[in-house]
Amino acid sequence: MRILVENSSWNNIGDGFYQFSLFNLLRKEFPHHDYAYLDAPASRSFRYAKPFSKNVFKFEEHQDADLYIFSGPILGSDFLAIYAPLIKQIQARGGNYALVSVHGDAESANTILSFFSENPPLLLASRDRNTFDLYKNGKFPTYDGVCTASLVSITCDVGDTTPDTRYISTSFYDGYEPHFEIKLNEQGSISEISDISSWQPEPNWKFKRHFEYLFKSYRSNIADFQIVRPVHDIGYKFSHLNYSRSNSFLSYNPLTYLSLYKGTSLTVTNRLHAALPTLSFGKPAAYVGSTRRNGAIDRLGLRNYQGRVVRLDREVLTSEYTSLVQAIRGIGL
């Protein structure tokens, strides 16, 4: 069977984490199939004015396969506009599709469910409980899954590229980075940080961020740890956005970011896809923020984690990985 797995629709580098993880999971567990990357519809990732839509080459319409697998927070208000035409073409050609590690909102669920009833997927595997609840009564197989970014320590071959450097990773994308202090245990590992649970996104951030480098300065070290600041939004063309904070790190390689999170002593962040890989590699993370994306953390069984140092039990990951593989196997792979 030829299988195309969506891996291109990166609004930031973190989208590559769950898409590479899913691709590697499939190749590892179902190696007898023929796999390739699927280029998602351009409007998923790139902005263009309507008059220019006629100039877009729709590469995905020329990629042929037996099964197409989509992923990510795609089940929203623009899902039908972006994906419905492609899904209809897939099924008209005799192909099938599935959705794995997906997130959706309640406002769009009824409309999308109506589309799915006429064009059913082989599987809808959510990444959070709320999305599963929205679609579990559909006339198609569903699975209460996890974000595959939380499985990268199992699915992705990530090297130890920083074994001799002690550092903390911080990544904040819609507000200023909060000041915090750390507390070490007897072994010299970070056990606590000062309270950052009151952190909130900065109003008018899209405007204020252009002046952050003028009015804000950030430490490069805390105790004997360097502070490294991964920037997930790699599409900016302005130096004052890419490198406004000391020790900012950018790369076009998702695996390099994963290596950084694998080697960190702690990640402090409001980014879901900074916290999940860190936790996957058995490292502590302090996540803060109140968005619907938090459901992917809740789904892993973590509670009372806002602004606190937490870790994830390896047995949880192993169990979730095994169960997701079983769910995918159920569609005939």
PDB file of N, CA, C and O in Angstrom, residues 34-83:
ATOM      1  N   ASP A  34       4.660   1.422   1.489  1.00  0.00           N
ATOM      2  CA  ASP A  34       5.475   2.427   0.790  1.00  0.00           C
ATOM      3  C   ASP A  34       5.038   3.809   1.269  1.00  0.00           C
ATOM      4  O   ASP A  34       3.886   4.202   1.073  1.00  0.00           O
ATOM      5  N   TYR A  35       5.952   4.564   1.888  1.00  0.00           N
ATOM      6  CA  TYR A  35       5.608   5.856   2.483  1.00  0.00           C
ATOM      7  C   TYR A  35       6.266   7.011   1.734  1.00  0.00           C
ATOM      8  O   TYR A  35       7.379   6.889   1.207  1.00  0.00           O
ATOM      9  N   ALA A  36       5.573   8.141   1.750  1.00  0.00           N
ATOM     10  CA  ALA A  36       6.135   9.385   1.244  1.00  0.00           C
ATOM     11  C   ALA A  36       5.459  10.537   1.976  1.00  0.00           C
ATOM     12  O   ALA A  36       4.394  10.374   2.585  1.00  0.00           O
ATOM     13  N   TYR A  37       6.081  11.713   1.917  1.00  0.00           N
ATOM     14  CA  TYR A  37       5.502  12.885   2.551  1.00  0.00           C
ATOM     15  C   TYR A  37       4.418  13.487   1.660  1.00  0.00           C
ATOM     16  O   TYR A  37       4.562  13.558   0.434  1.00  0.00           O
ATOM     17  N   LEU A  38       3.350  13.924   2.292  1.00  0.00           N
ATOM     18  CA  LEU A  38       2.265  14.604   1.596  1.00  0.00           C
ATOM     19  C   LEU A  38       2.401  16.101   1.822  1.00  0.00           C
ATOM     20  O   LEU A  38       2.523  16.563   2.947  1.00  0.00           O
ATOM     21  N   ASP A  39       2.385  16.857   0.741  1.00  0.00           N
ATOM     22  CA  ASP A  39       2.393  18.302   0.860  1.00  0.00           C
ATOM     23  C   ASP A  39       0.968  18.782   1.070  1.00  0.00           C
ATOM     24  O   ASP A  39       0.096  18.515   0.249  1.00  0.00           O
ATOM     25  N   ALA A  40       0.722  19.464   2.172  1.00  0.00           N
ATOM     26  CA  ALA A  40      -0.616  19.928   2.497  1.00  0.00           C
ATOM     27  C   ALA A  40      -1.019  21.074   1.579  1.00  0.00           C
ATOM     28  O   ALA A  40      -0.162  21.713   0.942  1.00  0.00           O
ATOM     29  N   PRO A  41      -2.302  21.356   1.478  1.00  0.00           N
ATOM     30  CA  PRO A  41      -2.741  22.531   0.707  1.00  0.00           C
ATOM     31  C   PRO A  41      -1.999  23.785   1.155  1.00  0.00           C
ATOM     32  O   PRO A  41      -1.799  24.010   2.354  1.00  0.00           O
ATOM     33  N   ALA A  42      -1.591  24.593   0.209  1.00  0.00           N
ATOM     34  CA  ALA A  42      -0.734  25.751   0.501  1.00  0.00           C
ATOM     35  C   ALA A  42      -1.345  26.698   1.515  1.00  0.00           C
ATOM     36  O   ALA A  42      -0.637  27.294   2.343  1.00  0.00           O
ATOM     37  N   SER A  43      -2.664  26.843   1.471  1.00  0.00           N
ATOM     38  CA  SER A  43      -3.304  27.810   2.362  1.00  0.00           C
ATOM     39  C   SER A  43      -3.239  27.393   3.823  1.00  0.00           C
ATOM     40  O   SER A  43      -3.539  28.203   4.711  1.00  0.00           O
ATOM     41  N   ARG A  44      -2.834  26.163   4.105  1.00  0.00           N
ATOM     42  CA  ARG A  44      -2.660  25.736   5.495  1.00  0.00           C
ATOM     43  C   ARG A  44      -1.508  26.494   6.140  1.00  0.00           C
ATOM     44  O   ARG A  44      -1.535  26.796   7.327  1.00  0.00           O
ATOM     45  N   SER A  45      -0.495  26.816   5.368  1.00  0.00           N
ATOM     46  CA  SER A  45       0.717  27.393   5.945  1.00  0.00           C
ATOM     47  C   SER A  45       1.098  28.752   5.386  1.00  0.00           C
ATOM     48  O   SER A  45       1.813  29.502   6.045  1.00  0.00           O
ATOM     49  N   PHE A  46       0.651  29.056   4.181  1.00  0.00           N
ATOM     50  CA  PHE A  46       1.114  30.273   3.516  1.00  0.00           C
ATOM     51  C   PHE A  46      -0.049  31.219   3.254  1.00  0.00           C
ATOM     52  O   PHE A  46      -1.137  30.791   2.855  1.00  0.00           O
ATOM     53  N   ARG A  47       0.204  32.486   3.479  1.00  0.00           N
ATOM     54  CA  ARG A  47      -0.827  33.496   3.253  1.00  0.00           C
ATOM     55  C   ARG A  47      -0.700  34.059   1.838  1.00  0.00           C
ATOM     56  O   ARG A  47       0.379  34.421   1.400  1.00  0.00           O
ATOM     57  N   TYR A  48      -1.830  34.146   1.187  1.00  0.00           N
ATOM     58  CA  TYR A  48      -1.852  34.830  -0.107  1.00  0.00           C
ATOM     59  C   TYR A  48      -3.241  35.403  -0.325  1.00  0.00           C
ATOM     60  O   TYR A  48      -4.250  34.828   0.089  1.00  0.00           O
ATOM     61  N   ALA A  49      -3.287  36.571  -0.955  1.00  0.00           N
ATOM     62  CA  ALA A  49      -4.561  37.230  -1.236  1.00  0.00           C
ATOM     63  C   ALA A  49      -5.340  36.427  -2.266  1.00  0.00           C
ATOM     64  O   ALA A  49      -4.753  35.745  -3.118  1.00  0.00           O
ATOM     65  N   LYS A  50      -6.645  36.500  -2.196  1.00  0.00           N
ATOM     66  CA  LYS A  50      -7.501  35.705  -3.064  1.00  0.00           C
ATOM     67  C   LYS A  50      -7.184  35.843  -4.543  1.00  0.00           C
ATOM     68  O   LYS A  50      -7.203  34.841  -5.274  1.00  0.00           O
ATOM     69  N   PRO A  51      -6.873  37.045  -5.041  1.00  0.00           N
ATOM     70  CA  PRO A  51      -6.560  37.152  -6.470  1.00  0.00           C
ATOM     71  C   PRO A  51      -5.367  36.304  -6.909  1.00  0.00           C
ATOM     72  O   PRO A  51      -5.225  35.992  -8.093  1.00  0.00           O
ATOM     73  N   PHE A  52      -4.495  35.932  -5.955  1.00  0.00           N
ATOM     74  CA  PHE A  52      -3.307  35.158  -6.291  1.00  0.00           C
ATOM     75  C   PHE A  52      -3.530  33.654  -6.178  1.00  0.00           C
ATOM     76  O   PHE A  52      -2.630  32.871  -6.475  1.00  0.00           O
ATOM     77  N   SER A  53      -4.701  33.243  -5.730  1.00  0.00           N
ATOM     78  CA  SER A  53      -4.965  31.817  -5.574  1.00  0.00           C
ATOM     79  C   SER A  53      -4.855  31.070  -6.892  1.00  0.00           C
ATOM     80  O   SER A  53      -4.500  29.893  -6.923  1.00  0.00           O
ATOM     81  N   LYS A  54      -5.107  31.759  -7.991  1.00  0.00           N
ATOM     82  CA  LYS A  54      -5.031  31.112  -9.312  1.00  0.00           C
ATOM     83  C   LYS A  54      -3.603  30.766  -9.684  1.00  0.00           C
ATOM     84  O   LYS A  54      -3.361  29.950 -10.581  1.00  0.00           O
ATOM     85  N   ASN A  55      -2.641  31.347  -8.967  1.00  0.00           N
ATOM     86  CA  ASN A  55      -1.229  31.098  -9.275  1.00  0.00           C
ATOM     87  C   ASN A  55      -0.620  29.977  -8.434  1.00  0.00           C
ATOM     88  O   ASN A  55       0.551  29.641  -8.607  1.00  0.00           O
ATOM     89  N   VAL A  56      -1.406  29.405  -7.529  1.00  0.00           N
ATOM     90  CA  VAL A  56      -0.890  28.366  -6.641  1.00  0.00           C
ATOM     91  C   VAL A  56      -0.909  27.012  -7.359  1.00  0.00           C
ATOM     92  O   VAL A  56      -1.952  26.564  -7.842  1.00  0.00           O
ATOM     93  N   PHE A  57       0.247  26.377  -7.441  1.00  0.00           N
ATOM     94  CA  PHE A  57       0.315  25.013  -7.981  1.00  0.00           C
ATOM     95  C   PHE A  57      -0.049  24.052  -6.867  1.00  0.00           C
ATOM     96  O   PHE A  57       0.631  23.972  -5.841  1.00  0.00           O
ATOM     97  N   LYS A  58      -1.122  23.320  -7.042  1.00  0.00           N
ATOM     98  CA  LYS A  58      -1.632  22.426  -6.010  1.00  0.00           C
ATOM     99  C   LYS A  58      -0.974  21.049  -6.147  1.00  0.00           C
ATOM    100  O   LYS A  58      -1.537  20.104  -6.683  1.00  0.00           O
ATOM    101  N   PHE A  59       0.217  20.988  -5.597  1.00  0.00           N
ATOM    102  CA  PHE A  59       1.040  19.784  -5.721  1.00  0.00           C
ATOM    103  C   PHE A  59       0.343  18.567  -5.136  1.00  0.00           C
ATOM    104  O   PHE A  59       0.463  17.454  -5.653  1.00  0.00           O
ATOM    105  N   GLU A  60      -0.411  18.779  -4.037  1.00  0.00           N
ATOM    106  CA  GLU A  60      -1.064  17.660  -3.362  1.00  0.00           C
ATOM    107  C   GLU A  60      -2.070  16.949  -4.265  1.00  0.00           C
ATOM    108  O   GLU A  60      -2.354  15.758  -4.067  1.00  0.00           O
ATOM    109  N   GLU A  61      -2.593  17.645  -5.256  1.00  0.00           N
ATOM    110  CA  GLU A  61      -3.559  17.033  -6.156  1.00  0.00           C
ATOM    111  C   GLU A  61      -2.896  16.092  -7.156  1.00  0.00           C
ATOM    112  O   GLU A  61      -3.572  15.322  -7.837  1.00  0.00           O
ATOM    113  N   HIS A  62      -1.570  16.157  -7.234  1.00  0.00           N
ATOM    114  CA  HIS A  62      -0.829  15.311  -8.177  1.00  0.00           C
ATOM    115  C   HIS A  62      -0.114  14.171  -7.457  1.00  0.00           C
ATOM    116  O   HIS A  62       0.567  13.367  -8.101  1.00  0.00           O
ATOM    117  N   GLN A  63      -0.254  14.104  -6.128  1.00  0.00           N
ATOM    118  CA  GLN A  63       0.341  13.025  -5.341  1.00  0.00           C
ATOM    119  C   GLN A  63      -0.711  11.929  -5.171  1.00  0.00           C
ATOM    120  O   GLN A  63      -1.763  12.166  -4.577  1.00  0.00           O
ATOM    121  N   ASP A  64      -0.417  10.753  -5.654  1.00  0.00           N
ATOM    122  CA  ASP A  64      -1.400   9.674  -5.661  1.00  0.00           C
ATOM    123  C   ASP A  64      -1.001   8.593  -4.664  1.00  0.00           C
ATOM    124  O   ASP A  64       0.173   8.235  -4.549  1.00  0.00           O
ATOM    125  N   ALA A  65      -1.987   8.090  -3.925  1.00  0.00           N
ATOM    126  CA  ALA A  65      -1.717   7.051  -2.927  1.00  0.00           C
ATOM    127  C   ALA A  65      -3.002   6.311  -2.612  1.00  0.00           C
ATOM    128  O   ALA A  65      -4.100   6.718  -3.005  1.00  0.00           O
ATOM    129  N   ASP A  66      -2.849   5.220  -1.864  1.00  0.00           N
ATOM    130  CA  ASP A  66      -4.012   4.474  -1.384  1.00  0.00           C
ATOM    131  C   ASP A  66      -4.579   5.080  -0.110  1.00  0.00           C
ATOM    132  O   ASP A  66      -5.788   5.019   0.136  1.00  0.00           O
ATOM    133  N   LEU A  67      -3.697   5.652   0.702  1.00  0.00           N
ATOM    134  CA  LEU A  67      -4.112   6.200   1.990  1.00  0.00           C
ATOM    135  C   LEU A  67      -3.377   7.513   2.244  1.00  0.00           C
ATOM    136  O   LEU A  67      -2.167   7.606   2.054  1.00  0.00           O
ATOM    137  N   TYR A  68      -4.137   8.509   2.691  1.00  0.00           N
ATOM    138  CA  TYR A  68      -3.594   9.818   3.039  1.00  0.00           C
ATOM    139  C   TYR A  68      -3.836  10.036   4.536  1.00  0.00           C
ATOM    140  O   TYR A  68      -4.935   9.789   5.031  1.00  0.00           O
ATOM    141  N   ILE A  69      -2.812  10.508   5.245  1.00  0.00           N
ATOM    142  CA  ILE A  69      -2.949  10.728   6.681  1.00  0.00           C
ATOM    143  C   ILE A  69      -2.652  12.191   6.998  1.00  0.00           C
ATOM    144  O   ILE A  69      -1.567  12.700   6.704  1.00  0.00           O
ATOM    145  N   PHE A  70      -3.641  12.849   7.619  1.00  0.00           N
ATOM    146  CA  PHE A  70      -3.528  14.251   7.995  1.00  0.00           C
ATOM    147  C   PHE A  70      -3.371  14.367   9.507  1.00  0.00           C
ATOM    148  O   PHE A  70      -3.807  13.491  10.261  1.00  0.00           O
ATOM    149  N   SER A  71      -2.779  15.477   9.959  1.00  0.00           N
ATOM    150  CA  SER A  71      -2.547  15.644  11.399  1.00  0.00           C
ATOM    151  C   SER A  71      -2.552  17.115  11.774  1.00  0.00           C
ATOM    152  O   SER A  71      -2.473  17.997  10.919  1.00  0.00           O
ATOM    153  N   GLY A  72      -2.645  17.363  13.096  1.00  0.00           N
ATOM    154  CA  GLY A  72      -2.511  18.712  13.604  1.00  0.00           C
ATOM    155  C   GLY A  72      -3.813  19.351  14.046  1.00  0.00           C
ATOM    156  O   GLY A  72      -4.883  18.739  14.007  1.00  0.00           O
ATOM    157  N   PRO A  73      -3.758  20.624  14.436  1.00  0.00           N
ATOM    158  CA  PRO A  73      -4.954  21.349  14.907  1.00  0.00           C
ATOM    159  C   PRO A  73      -5.771  21.865  13.733  1.00  0.00           C
ATOM    160  O   PRO A  73      -5.973  23.072  13.557  1.00  0.00           O
ATOM    161  N   ILE A  74      -6.256  20.949  12.906  1.00  0.00           N
ATOM    162  CA  ILE A  74      -6.840  21.324  11.619  1.00  0.00           C
ATOM    163  C   ILE A  74      -8.356  21.373  11.621  1.00  0.00           C
ATOM    164  O   ILE A  74      -8.962  21.898  10.679  1.00  0.00           O
ATOM    165  N   LEU A  75      -9.004  20.843  12.668  1.00  0.00           N
ATOM    166  CA  LEU A  75     -10.462  20.730  12.656  1.00  0.00           C
ATOM    167  C   LEU A  75     -11.102  22.009  13.183  1.00  0.00           C
ATOM    168  O   LEU A  75     -11.791  22.030  14.196  1.00  0.00           O
ATOM    169  N   GLY A  76     -10.876  23.094  12.442  1.00  0.00           N
ATOM    170  CA  GLY A  76     -11.406  24.391  12.817  1.00  0.00           C
ATOM    171  C   GLY A  76     -12.255  24.987  11.713  1.00  0.00           C
ATOM    172  O   GLY A  76     -12.695  24.293  10.791  1.00  0.00           O
ATOM    173  N   SER A  77     -12.454  26.277  11.780  1.00  0.00           N
ATOM    174  CA  SER A  77     -13.379  26.957  10.872  1.00  0.00           C
ATOM    175  C   SER A  77     -12.959  26.885   9.418  1.00  0.00           C
ATOM    176  O   SER A  77     -13.788  27.005   8.520  1.00  0.00           O
ATOM    177  N   ASP A  78     -11.666  26.704   9.160  1.00  0.00           N
ATOM    178  CA  ASP A  78     -11.196  26.684   7.770  1.00  0.00           C
ATOM    179  C   ASP A  78     -10.919  25.274   7.247  1.00  0.00           C
ATOM    180  O   ASP A  78     -10.414  25.105   6.144  1.00  0.00           O
ATOM    181  N   PHE A  79     -11.274  24.245   8.037  1.00  0.00           N
ATOM    182  CA  PHE A  79     -10.968  22.875   7.617  1.00  0.00           C
ATOM    183  C   PHE A  79     -11.630  22.524   6.288  1.00  0.00           C
ATOM    184  O   PHE A  79     -10.990  21.985   5.388  1.00  0.00           O
ATOM    185  N   LEU A  80     -12.909  22.821   6.151  1.00  0.00           N
ATOM    186  CA  LEU A  80     -13.621  22.427   4.940  1.00  0.00           C
ATOM    187  C   LEU A  80     -13.102  23.177   3.723  1.00  0.00           C
ATOM    188  O   LEU A  80     -12.988  22.602   2.633  1.00  0.00           O
ATOM    189  N   ALA A  81     -12.759  24.433   3.899  1.00  0.00           N
ATOM    190  CA  ALA A  81     -12.236  25.208   2.776  1.00  0.00           C
ATOM    191  C   ALA A  81     -10.876  24.688   2.325  1.00  0.00           C
ATOM    192  O   ALA A  81     -10.580  24.635   1.124  1.00  0.00           O
ATOM    193  N   ILE A  82     -10.046  24.259   3.287  1.00  0.00           N
ATOM    194  CA  ILE A  82      -8.680  23.840   2.963  1.00  0.00           C
ATOM    195  C   ILE A  82      -8.620  22.372   2.541  1.00  0.00           C
ATOM    196  O   ILE A  82      -7.978  22.020   1.548  1.00  0.00           O
ATOM    197  N   TYR A  83      -9.315  21.492   3.301  1.00  0.00           N
ATOM    198  CA  TYR A  83      -9.124  20.056   3.118  1.00  0.00           C
ATOM    199  C   TYR A  83     -10.259  19.339   2.374  1.00  0.00           C
ATOM    200  O   TYR A  83     -10.030  18.289   1.775  1.00  0.00           O
TER     201      TYR A  83
END
